[in-house]
mmCIF file of C-alpha atoms and ligand atoms in Angstrom:
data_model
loop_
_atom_site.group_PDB
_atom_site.id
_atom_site.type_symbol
_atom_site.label_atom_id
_atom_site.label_comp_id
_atom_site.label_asym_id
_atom_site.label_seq_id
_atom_site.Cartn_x
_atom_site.Cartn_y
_atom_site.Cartn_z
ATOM 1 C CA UNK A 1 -89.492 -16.168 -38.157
ATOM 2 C CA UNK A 2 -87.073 -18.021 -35.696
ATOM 3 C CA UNK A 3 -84.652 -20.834 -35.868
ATOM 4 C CA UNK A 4 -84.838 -23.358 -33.093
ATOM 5 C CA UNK A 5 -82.741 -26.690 -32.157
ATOM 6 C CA UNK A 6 -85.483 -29.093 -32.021
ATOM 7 C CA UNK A 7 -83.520 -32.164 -31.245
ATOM 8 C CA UNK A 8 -79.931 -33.231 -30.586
ATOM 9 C CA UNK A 9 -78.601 -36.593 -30.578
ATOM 10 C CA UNK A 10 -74.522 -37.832 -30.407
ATOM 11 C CA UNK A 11 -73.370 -41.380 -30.725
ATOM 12 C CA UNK A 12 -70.187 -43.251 -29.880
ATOM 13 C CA UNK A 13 -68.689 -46.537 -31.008
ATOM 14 C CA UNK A 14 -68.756 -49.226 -27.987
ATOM 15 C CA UNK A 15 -64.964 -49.970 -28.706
ATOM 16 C CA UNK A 16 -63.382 -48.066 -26.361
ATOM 17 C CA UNK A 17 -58.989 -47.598 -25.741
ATOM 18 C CA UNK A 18 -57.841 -46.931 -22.879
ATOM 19 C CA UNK A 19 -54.535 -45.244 -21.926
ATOM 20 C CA UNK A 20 -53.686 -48.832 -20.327
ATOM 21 C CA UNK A 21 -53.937 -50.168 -23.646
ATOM 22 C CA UNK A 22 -52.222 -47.316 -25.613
ATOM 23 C CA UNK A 23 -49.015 -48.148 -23.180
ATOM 24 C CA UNK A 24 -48.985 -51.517 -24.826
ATOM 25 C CA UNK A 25 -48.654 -49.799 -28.632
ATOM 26 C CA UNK A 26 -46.281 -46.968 -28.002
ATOM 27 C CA UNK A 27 -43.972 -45.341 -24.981
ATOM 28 C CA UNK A 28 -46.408 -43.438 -23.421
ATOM 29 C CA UNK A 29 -48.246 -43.700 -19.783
ATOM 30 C CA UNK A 30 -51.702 -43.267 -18.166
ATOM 31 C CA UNK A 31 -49.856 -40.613 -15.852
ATOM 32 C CA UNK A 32 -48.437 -38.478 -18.983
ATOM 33 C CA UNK A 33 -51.592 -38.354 -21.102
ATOM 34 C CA UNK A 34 -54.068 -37.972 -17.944
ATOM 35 C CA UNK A 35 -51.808 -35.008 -17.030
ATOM 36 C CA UNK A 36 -51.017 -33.340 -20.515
ATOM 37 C CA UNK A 37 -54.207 -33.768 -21.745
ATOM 38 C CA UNK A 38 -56.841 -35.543 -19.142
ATOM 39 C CA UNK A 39 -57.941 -38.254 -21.532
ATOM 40 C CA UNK A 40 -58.523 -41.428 -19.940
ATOM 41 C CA UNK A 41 -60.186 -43.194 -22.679
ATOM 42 C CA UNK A 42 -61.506 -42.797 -26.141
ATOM 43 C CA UNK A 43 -64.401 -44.450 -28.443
ATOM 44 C CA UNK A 44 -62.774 -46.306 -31.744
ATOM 45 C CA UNK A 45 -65.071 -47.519 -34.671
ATOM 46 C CA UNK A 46 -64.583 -50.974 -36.347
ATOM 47 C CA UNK A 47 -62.490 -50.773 -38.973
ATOM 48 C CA UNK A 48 -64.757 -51.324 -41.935
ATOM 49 C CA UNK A 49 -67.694 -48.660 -40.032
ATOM 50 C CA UNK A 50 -67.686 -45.434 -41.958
ATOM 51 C CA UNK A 51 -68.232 -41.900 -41.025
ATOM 52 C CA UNK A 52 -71.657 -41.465 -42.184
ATOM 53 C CA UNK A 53 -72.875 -44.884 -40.096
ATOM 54 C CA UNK A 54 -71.464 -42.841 -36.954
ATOM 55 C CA UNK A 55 -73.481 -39.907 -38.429
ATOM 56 C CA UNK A 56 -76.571 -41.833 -39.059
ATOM 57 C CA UNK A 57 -76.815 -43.134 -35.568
ATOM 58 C CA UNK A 58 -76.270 -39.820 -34.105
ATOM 59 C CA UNK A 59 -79.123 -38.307 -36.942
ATOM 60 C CA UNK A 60 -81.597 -40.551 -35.656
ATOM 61 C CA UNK A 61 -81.632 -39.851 -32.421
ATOM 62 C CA UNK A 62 -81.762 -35.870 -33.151
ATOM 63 C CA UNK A 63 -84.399 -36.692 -35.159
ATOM 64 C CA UNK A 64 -86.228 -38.570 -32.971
ATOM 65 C CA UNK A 65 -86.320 -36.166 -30.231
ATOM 66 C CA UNK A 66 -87.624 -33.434 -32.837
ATOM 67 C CA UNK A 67 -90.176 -35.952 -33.847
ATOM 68 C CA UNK A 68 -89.492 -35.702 -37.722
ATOM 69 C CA UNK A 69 -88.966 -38.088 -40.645
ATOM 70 C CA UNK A 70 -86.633 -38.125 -42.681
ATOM 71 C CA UNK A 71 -88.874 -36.961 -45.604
ATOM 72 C CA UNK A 72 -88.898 -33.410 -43.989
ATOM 73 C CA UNK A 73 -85.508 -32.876 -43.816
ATOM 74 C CA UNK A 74 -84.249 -29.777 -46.384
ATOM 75 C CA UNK A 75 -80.767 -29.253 -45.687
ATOM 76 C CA UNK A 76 -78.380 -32.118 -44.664
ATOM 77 C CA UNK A 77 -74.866 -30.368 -43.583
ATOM 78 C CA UNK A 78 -72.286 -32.801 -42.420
ATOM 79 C CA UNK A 79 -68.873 -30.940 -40.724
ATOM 80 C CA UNK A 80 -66.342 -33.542 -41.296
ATOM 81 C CA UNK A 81 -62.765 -34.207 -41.660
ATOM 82 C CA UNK A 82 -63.057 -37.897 -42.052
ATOM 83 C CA UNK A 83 -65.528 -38.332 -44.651
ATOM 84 C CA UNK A 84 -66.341 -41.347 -46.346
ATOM 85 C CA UNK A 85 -64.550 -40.351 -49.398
ATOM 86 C CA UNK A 86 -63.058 -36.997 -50.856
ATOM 87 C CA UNK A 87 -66.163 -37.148 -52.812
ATOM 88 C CA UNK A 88 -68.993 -37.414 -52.983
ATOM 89 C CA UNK A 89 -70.295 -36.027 -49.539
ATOM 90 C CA UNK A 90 -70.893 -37.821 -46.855
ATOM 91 C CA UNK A 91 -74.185 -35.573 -46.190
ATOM 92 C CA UNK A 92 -75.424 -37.311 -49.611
ATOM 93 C CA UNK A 93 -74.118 -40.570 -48.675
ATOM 94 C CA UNK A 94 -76.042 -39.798 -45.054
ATOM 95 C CA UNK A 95 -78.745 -38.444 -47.190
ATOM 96 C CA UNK A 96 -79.357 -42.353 -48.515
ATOM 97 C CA UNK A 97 -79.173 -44.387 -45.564
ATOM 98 C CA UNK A 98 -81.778 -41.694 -43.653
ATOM 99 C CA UNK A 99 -84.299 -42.043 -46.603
ATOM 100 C CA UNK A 100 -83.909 -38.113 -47.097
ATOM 101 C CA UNK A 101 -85.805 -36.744 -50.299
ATOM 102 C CA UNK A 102 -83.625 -35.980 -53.504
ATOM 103 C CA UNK A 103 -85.189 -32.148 -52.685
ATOM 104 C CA UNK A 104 -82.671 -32.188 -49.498
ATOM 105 C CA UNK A 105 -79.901 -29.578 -50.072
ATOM 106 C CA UNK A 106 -76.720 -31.960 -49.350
ATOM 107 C CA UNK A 107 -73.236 -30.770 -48.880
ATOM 108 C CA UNK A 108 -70.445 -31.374 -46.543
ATOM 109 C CA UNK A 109 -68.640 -28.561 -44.572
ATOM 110 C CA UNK A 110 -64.510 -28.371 -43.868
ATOM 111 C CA UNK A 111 -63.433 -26.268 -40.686
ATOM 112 C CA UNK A 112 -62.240 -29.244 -38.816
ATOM 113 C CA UNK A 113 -63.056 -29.401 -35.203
ATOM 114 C CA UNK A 114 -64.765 -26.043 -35.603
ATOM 115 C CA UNK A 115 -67.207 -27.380 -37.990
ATOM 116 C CA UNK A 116 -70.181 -27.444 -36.147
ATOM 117 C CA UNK A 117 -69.889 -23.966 -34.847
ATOM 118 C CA UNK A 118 -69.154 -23.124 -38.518
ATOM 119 C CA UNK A 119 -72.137 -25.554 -40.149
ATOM 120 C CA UNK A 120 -74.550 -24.377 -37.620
ATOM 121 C CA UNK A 121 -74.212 -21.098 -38.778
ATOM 122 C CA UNK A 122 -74.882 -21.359 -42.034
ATOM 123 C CA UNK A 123 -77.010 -24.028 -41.558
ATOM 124 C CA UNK A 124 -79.471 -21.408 -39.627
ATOM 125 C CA UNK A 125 -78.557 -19.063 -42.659
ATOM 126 C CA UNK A 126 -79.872 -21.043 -44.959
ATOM 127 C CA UNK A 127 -83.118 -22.112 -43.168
ATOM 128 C CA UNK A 128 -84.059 -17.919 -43.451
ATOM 129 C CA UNK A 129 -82.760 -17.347 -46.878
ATOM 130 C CA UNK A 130 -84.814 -20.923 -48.360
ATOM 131 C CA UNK A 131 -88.438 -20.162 -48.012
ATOM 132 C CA UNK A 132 -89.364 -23.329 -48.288
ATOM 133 C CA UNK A 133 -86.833 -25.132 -46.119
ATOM 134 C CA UNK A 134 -88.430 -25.848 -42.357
ATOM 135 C CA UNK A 135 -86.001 -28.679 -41.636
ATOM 136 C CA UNK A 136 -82.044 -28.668 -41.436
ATOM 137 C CA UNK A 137 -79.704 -31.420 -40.103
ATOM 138 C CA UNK A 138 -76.431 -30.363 -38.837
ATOM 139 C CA UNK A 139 -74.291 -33.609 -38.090
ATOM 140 C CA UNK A 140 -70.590 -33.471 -36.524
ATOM 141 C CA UNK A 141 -68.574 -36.838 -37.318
ATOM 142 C CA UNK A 142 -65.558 -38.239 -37.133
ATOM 143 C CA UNK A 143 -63.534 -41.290 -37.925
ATOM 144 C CA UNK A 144 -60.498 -39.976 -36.379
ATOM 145 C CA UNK A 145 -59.174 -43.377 -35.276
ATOM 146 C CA UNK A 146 -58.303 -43.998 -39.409
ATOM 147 C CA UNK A 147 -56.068 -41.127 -40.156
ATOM 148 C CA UNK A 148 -54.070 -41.835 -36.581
ATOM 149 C CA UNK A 149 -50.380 -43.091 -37.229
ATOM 150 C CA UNK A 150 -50.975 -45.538 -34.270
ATOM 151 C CA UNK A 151 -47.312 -45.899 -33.435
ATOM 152 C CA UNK A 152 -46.901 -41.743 -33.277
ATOM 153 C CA UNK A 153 -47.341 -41.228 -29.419
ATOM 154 C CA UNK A 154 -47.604 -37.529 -30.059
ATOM 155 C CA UNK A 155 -50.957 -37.683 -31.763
ATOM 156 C CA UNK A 156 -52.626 -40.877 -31.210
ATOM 157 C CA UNK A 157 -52.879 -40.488 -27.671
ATOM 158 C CA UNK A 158 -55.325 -37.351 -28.538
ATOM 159 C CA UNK A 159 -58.221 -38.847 -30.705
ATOM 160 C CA UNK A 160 -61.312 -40.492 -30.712
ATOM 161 C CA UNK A 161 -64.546 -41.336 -33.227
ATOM 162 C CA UNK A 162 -67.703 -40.084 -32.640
ATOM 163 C CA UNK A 163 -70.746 -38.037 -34.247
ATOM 164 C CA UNK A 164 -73.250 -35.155 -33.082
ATOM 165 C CA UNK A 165 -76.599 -34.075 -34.294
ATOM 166 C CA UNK A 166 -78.566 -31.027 -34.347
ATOM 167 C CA UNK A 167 -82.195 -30.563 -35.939
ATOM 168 C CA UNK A 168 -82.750 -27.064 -36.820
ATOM 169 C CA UNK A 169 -86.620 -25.635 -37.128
ATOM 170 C CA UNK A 170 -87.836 -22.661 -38.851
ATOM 171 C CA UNK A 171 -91.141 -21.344 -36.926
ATOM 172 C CA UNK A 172 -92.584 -18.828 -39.783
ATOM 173 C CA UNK A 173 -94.962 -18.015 -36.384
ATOM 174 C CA UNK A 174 -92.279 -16.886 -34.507
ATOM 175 C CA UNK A 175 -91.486 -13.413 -33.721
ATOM 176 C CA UNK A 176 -88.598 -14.162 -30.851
ATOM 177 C CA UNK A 177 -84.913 -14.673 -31.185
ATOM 178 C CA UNK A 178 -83.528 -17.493 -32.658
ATOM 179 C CA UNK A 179 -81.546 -20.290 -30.513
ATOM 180 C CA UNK A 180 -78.370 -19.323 -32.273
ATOM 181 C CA UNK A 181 -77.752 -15.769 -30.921
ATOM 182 C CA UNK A 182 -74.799 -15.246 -32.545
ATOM 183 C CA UNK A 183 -71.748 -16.840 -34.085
ATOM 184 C CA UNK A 184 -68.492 -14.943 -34.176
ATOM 185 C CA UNK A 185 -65.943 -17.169 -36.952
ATOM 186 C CA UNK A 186 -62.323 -16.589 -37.928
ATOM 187 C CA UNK A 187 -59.837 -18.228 -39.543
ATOM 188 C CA UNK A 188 -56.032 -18.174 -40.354
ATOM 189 C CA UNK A 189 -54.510 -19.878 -43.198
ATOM 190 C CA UNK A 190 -51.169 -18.735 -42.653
ATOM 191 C CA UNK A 191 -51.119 -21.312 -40.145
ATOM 192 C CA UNK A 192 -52.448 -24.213 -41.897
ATOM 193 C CA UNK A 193 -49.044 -26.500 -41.958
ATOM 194 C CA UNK A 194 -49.627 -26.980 -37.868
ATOM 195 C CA UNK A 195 -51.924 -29.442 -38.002
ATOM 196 C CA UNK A 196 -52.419 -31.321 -41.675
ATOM 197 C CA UNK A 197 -52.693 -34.934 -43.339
ATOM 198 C CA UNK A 198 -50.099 -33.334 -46.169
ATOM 199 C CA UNK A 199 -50.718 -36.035 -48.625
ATOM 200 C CA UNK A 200 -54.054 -37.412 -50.566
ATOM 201 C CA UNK A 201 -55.125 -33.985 -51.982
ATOM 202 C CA UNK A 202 -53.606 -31.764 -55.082
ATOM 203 C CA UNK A 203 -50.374 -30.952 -53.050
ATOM 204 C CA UNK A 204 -49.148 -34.621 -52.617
ATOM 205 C CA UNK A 205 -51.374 -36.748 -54.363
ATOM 206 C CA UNK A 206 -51.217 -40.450 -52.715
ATOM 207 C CA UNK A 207 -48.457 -42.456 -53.792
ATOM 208 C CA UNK A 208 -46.466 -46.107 -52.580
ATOM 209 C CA UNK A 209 -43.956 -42.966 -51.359
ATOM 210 C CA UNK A 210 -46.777 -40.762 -49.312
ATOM 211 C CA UNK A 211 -48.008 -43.967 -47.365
ATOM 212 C CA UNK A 212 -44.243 -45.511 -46.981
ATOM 213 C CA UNK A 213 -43.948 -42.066 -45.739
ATOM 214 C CA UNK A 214 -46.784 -41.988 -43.556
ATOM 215 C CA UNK A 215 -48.392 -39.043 -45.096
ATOM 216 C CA UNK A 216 -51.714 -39.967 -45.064
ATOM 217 C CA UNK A 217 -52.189 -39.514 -40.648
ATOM 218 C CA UNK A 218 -52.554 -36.123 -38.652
ATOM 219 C CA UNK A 219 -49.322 -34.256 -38.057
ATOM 220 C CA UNK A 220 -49.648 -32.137 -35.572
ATOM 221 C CA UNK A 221 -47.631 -29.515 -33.590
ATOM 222 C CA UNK A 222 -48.750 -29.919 -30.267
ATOM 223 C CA UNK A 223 -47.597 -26.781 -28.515
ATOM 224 C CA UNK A 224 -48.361 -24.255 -31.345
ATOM 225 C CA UNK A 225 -51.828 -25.618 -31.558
ATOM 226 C CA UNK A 226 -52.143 -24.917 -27.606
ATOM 227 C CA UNK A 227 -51.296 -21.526 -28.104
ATOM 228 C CA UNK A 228 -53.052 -20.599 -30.637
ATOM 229 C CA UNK A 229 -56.285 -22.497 -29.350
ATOM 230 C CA UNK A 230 -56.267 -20.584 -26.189
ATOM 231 C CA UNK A 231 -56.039 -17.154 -27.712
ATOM 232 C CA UNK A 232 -58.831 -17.456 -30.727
ATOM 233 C CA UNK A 233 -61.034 -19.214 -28.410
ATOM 234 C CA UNK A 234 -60.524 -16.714 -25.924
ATOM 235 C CA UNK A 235 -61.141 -13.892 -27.859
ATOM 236 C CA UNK A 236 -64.182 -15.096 -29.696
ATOM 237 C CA UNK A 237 -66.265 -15.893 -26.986
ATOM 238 C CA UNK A 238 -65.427 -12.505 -25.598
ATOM 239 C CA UNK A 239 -66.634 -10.873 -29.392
ATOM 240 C CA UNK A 240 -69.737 -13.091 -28.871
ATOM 241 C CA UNK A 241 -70.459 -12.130 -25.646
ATOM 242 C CA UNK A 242 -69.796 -8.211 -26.090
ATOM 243 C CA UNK A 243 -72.601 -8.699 -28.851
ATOM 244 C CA UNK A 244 -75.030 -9.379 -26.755
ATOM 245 C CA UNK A 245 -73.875 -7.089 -23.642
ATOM 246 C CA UNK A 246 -73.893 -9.913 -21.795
ATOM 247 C CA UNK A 247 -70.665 -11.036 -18.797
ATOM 248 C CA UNK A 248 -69.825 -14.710 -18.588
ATOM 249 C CA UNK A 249 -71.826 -14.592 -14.846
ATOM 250 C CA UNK A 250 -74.658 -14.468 -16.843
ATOM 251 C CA UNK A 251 -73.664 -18.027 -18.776
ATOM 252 C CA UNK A 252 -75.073 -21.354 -17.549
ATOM 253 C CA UNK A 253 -73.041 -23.290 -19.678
ATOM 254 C CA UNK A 254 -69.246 -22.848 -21.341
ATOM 255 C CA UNK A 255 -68.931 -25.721 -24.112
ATOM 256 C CA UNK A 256 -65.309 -25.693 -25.303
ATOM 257 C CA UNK A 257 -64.058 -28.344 -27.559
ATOM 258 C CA UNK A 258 -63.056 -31.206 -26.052
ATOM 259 C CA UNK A 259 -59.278 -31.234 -27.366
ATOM 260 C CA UNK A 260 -57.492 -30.929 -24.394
ATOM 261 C CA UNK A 261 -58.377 -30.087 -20.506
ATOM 262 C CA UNK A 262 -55.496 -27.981 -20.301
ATOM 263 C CA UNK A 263 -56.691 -25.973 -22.940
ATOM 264 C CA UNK A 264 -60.105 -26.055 -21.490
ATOM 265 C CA UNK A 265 -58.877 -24.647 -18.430
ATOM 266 C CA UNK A 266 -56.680 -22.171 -20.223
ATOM 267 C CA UNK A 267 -59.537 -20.192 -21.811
ATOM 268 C CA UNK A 268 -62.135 -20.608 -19.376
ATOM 269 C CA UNK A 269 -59.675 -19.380 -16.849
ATOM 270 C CA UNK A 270 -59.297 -16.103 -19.123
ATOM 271 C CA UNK A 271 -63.145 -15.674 -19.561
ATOM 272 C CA UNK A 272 -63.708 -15.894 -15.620
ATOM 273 C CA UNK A 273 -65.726 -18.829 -16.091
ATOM 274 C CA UNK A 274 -66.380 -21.220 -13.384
ATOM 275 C CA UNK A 275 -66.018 -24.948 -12.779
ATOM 276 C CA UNK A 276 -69.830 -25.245 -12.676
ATOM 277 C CA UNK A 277 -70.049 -23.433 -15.674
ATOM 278 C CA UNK A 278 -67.613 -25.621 -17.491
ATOM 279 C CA UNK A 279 -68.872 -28.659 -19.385
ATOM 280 C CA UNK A 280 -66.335 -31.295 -20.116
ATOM 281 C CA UNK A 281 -66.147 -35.066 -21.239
ATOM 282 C CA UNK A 282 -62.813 -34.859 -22.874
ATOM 283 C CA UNK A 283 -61.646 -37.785 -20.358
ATOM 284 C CA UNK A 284 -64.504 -40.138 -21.559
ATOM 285 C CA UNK A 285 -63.855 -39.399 -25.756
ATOM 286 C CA UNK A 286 -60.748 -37.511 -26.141
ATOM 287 C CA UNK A 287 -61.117 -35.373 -29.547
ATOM 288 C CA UNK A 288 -63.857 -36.282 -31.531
ATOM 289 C CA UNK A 289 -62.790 -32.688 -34.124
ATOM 290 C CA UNK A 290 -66.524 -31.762 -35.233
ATOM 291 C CA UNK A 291 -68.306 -33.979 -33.167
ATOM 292 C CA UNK A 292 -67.144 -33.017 -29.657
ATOM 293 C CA UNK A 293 -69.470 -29.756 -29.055
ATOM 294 C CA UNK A 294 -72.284 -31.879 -30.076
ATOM 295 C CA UNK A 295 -71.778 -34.735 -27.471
ATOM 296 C CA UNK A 296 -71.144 -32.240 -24.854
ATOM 297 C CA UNK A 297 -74.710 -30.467 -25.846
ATOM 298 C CA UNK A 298 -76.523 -33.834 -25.900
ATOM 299 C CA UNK A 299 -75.435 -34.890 -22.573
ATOM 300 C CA UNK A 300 -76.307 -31.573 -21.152
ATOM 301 C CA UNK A 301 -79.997 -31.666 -23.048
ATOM 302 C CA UNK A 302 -80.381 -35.541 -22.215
ATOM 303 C CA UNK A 303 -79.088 -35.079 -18.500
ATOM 304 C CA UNK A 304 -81.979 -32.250 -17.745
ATOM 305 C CA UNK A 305 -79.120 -30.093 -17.092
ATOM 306 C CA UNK A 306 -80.623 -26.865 -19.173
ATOM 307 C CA UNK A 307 -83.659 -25.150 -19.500
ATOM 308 C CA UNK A 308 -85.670 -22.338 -21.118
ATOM 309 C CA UNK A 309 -83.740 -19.426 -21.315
ATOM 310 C CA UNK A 310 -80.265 -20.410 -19.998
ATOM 311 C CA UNK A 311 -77.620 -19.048 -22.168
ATOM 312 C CA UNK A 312 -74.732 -20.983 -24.212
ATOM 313 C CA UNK A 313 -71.571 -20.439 -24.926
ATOM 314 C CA UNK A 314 -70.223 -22.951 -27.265
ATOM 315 C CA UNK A 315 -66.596 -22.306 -28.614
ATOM 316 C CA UNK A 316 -63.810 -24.184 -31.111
ATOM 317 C CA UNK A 317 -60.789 -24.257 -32.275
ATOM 318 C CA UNK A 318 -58.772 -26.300 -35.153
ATOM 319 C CA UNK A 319 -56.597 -27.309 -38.315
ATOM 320 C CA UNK A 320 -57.305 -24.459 -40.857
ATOM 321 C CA UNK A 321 -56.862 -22.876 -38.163
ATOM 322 C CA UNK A 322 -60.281 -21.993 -37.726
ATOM 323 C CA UNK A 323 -62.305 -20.886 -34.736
ATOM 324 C CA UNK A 324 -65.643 -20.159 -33.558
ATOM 325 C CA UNK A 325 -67.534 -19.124 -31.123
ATOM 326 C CA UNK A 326 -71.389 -19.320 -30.866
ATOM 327 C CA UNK A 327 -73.907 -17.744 -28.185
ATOM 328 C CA UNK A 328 -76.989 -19.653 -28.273
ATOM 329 C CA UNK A 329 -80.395 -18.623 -25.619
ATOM 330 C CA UNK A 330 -82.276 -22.169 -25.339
ATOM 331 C CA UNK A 331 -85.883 -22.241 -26.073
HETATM 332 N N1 LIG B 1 -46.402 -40.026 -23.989
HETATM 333 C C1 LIG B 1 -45.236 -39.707 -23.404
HETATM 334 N N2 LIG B 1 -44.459 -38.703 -23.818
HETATM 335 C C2 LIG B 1 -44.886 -37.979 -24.865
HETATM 336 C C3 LIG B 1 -46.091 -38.259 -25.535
HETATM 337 C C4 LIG B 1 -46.857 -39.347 -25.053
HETATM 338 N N3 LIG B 1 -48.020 -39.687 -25.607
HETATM 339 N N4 LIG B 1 -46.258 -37.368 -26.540
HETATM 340 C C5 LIG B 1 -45.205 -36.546 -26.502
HETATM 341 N N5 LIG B 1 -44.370 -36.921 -25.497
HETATM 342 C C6 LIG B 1 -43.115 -36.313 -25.098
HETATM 343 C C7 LIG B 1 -42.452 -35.521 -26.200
HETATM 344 O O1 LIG B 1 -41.709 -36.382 -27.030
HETATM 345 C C8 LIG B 1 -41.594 -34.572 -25.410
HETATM 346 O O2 LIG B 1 -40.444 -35.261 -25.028
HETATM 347 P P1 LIG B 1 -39.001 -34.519 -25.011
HETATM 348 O O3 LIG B 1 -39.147 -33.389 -24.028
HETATM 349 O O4 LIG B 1 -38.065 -35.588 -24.586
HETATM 350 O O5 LIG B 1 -38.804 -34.020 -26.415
HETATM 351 C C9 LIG B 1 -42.389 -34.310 -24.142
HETATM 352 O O6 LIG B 1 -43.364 -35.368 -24.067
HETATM 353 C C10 LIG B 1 -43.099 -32.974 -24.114
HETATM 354 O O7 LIG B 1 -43.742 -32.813 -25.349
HETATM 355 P P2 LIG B 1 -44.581 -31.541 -25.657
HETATM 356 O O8 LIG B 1 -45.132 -31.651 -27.034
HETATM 357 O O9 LIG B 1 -43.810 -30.315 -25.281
HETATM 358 O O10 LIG B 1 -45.756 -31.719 -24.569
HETATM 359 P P3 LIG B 1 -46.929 -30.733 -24.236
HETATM 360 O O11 LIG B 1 -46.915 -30.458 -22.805
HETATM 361 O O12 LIG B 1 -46.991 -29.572 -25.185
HETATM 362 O O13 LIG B 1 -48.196 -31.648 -24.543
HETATM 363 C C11 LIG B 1 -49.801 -32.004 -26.242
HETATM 364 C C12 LIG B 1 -48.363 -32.181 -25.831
HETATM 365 C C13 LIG B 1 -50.688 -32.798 -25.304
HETATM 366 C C14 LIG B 1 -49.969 -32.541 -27.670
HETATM 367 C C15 LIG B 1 -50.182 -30.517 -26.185
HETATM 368 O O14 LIG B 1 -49.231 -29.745 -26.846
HETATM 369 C C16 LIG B 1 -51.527 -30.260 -26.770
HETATM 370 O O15 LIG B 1 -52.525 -30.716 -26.280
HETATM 371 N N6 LIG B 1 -51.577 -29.474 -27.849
HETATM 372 C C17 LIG B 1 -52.818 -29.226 -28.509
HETATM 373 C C18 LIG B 1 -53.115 -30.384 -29.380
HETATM 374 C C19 LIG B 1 -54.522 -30.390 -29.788
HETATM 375 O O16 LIG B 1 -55.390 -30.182 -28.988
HETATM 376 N N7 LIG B 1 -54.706 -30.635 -31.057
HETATM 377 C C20 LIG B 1 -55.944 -30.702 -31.614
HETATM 378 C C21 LIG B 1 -56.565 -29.333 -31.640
HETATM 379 S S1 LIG B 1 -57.185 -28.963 -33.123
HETATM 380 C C22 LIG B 1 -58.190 -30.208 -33.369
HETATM 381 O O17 LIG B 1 -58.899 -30.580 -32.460
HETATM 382 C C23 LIG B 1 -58.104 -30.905 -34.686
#
């Protein structure tokens, strides 16, 4: 039995901001955020367009390319920050608009912008375990650009919306690997105040004081995040790679999340891997959290730039902290 991505699909709002236009709404410039960060523009969602609509789009073009319905889906697993509502899940909210059975397994999954490294693990978990399932969705979105203080120059600059999709198949027929080689995953609490919305949950419940406050919008430290980014992601591609005996020559592709091009460059300079092997789009989206491996994929699948056999390296990093690394071998 092997687990296979069988279609991939990402979506974007048309509204895009550009760092021209961000100079209008705080003191920034297109020469600081090009150079901290090389964002040039990012994707923003109309106001009253949710999460799962962003999801939805990107589902149905996953699904299309894996040539499924709806009907056959199993397993709907939606890595989010930005859902719809604290509850329910967007997955079952996603679960309605698709036309998904009520015997779909729904649930949404929390390891910010490494959620789909995280989801697509257990995701392909749960395909083996479930001998019935053949069919899981794995969806990446975010509706970043509503939890964004829009007049706090040190975050909004960073963000974008957008959504990812993968479709997962079991083949009971077949005896190879599965596309997901490995996935190494860590995590460290202790570090969890770096990068928060502190109010809206059991802590600080929402209040007139929490929004006057503006505790309801990412607050981030910038430079801590860097640092830590660089190291986890660093270290668990090299755990992934050691796995598998295999060097980062051996990589066609490097997928890092798209947070930051410095950081990009940070940890692909400490892997050794090259430009060519590099994907990045963090210019066109800026940080889309779960949804930014996904897009990258899609426009590598969609572009013709991968075939049979070429090996993966996808790898994340955020609020938790969490981080991830997966090695996938494309079939
Ligand atoms: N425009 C102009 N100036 C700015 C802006 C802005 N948009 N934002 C901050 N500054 C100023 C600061 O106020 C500071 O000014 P000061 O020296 O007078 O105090 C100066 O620029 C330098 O600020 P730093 O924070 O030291 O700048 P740094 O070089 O570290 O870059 C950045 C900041 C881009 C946020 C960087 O730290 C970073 O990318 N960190 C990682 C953030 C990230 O990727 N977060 C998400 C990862 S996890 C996830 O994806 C959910």
């Amino acid at each position: 039995m092997a687990v296979k991505i069988a279609g991939i699909g990402s979506y974007v709002p048309e509204k895009i901001l550009t760092n021209f236009d961000l100079e209008k709404m705080v003191d920034t410039s297109d020469e600081w955020i090009t150079s901290r960060t090389g964002i040039r523009v990012r994707h923003i969602s109309e106001p009253e367009v949710p999460t799962s609509d962003l999801a939805l789009n990107a589902a149905k073009r996953a699904m299309e390319m894996a040539g499924i319905t709806a009907e056959q889906l199993d397993i709907i697993s939606v890595a989010t920050i930005t859902g719809d509502y604290h509850f329910p899940s967007t997955a079952c909210v996603l679960q309605d608009k698709l036309g998904a059975t009520s015997n779909c397994a729904c649930y949404d999954l929390q390891a910010a912008c490494s959620g789909l490294i995280y989801s697509n693990d257990v995701a392909t978990a749960m395909l083996k375990h479930r001998k019935h399932a053949k069919y899981a969705l794995v969806v990446g979105a975010e509706k970043l650009s509503g939890v964004v203080d829009w007049t706090d120059r040190s975050t909004c600059v960073l963000f974008g919306d957008g959504a990812s999709a993968l479709v997962l198949v079991k083949d009971d027929d077949d005896q190879g690997d599965d596309t997901l080689l490995t996935t190494v995953l860590g995590a460290k609490g202790g570090n969890a105040q770096i990068l928060k919305i502190p109010a809206g949950g059991s802590v600080l419940p929402a209040s007139h004081e929490t929004i006057d406050n503006k505790q309801h919008f990412i607050q981030m430290g910038g430079p801590e995040v860097f640092k830590l980014a660089v190291t986890a992601m660093a270290s668990a591609s090299k755990a992934a790679l050691a796995e598998f005996n295999l060097t980062v020559d051996q990589l066609r592709w490097v997928i890092p999340h798209q947070a930051n091009k410095r950081i990009i460059d940070a940890v692909c300079s400490r892997l050794g891997a090259t430009e060519e092997q590099v994907y990045v789009n963090v210019d066109r989206y800026g940080n889309t959290s779960a949804a930014s491996i996904g897009i990258c994929l899609d426009e590598i699948v969609r572009g013709g730039m991968i075939k049979p056999g070429d090996y993966v390296l996808l790898t994340s990093f955020g609020a938790g902290m969490t981080w991830g690394a997966a090695l996938l071998r494309w079939k």
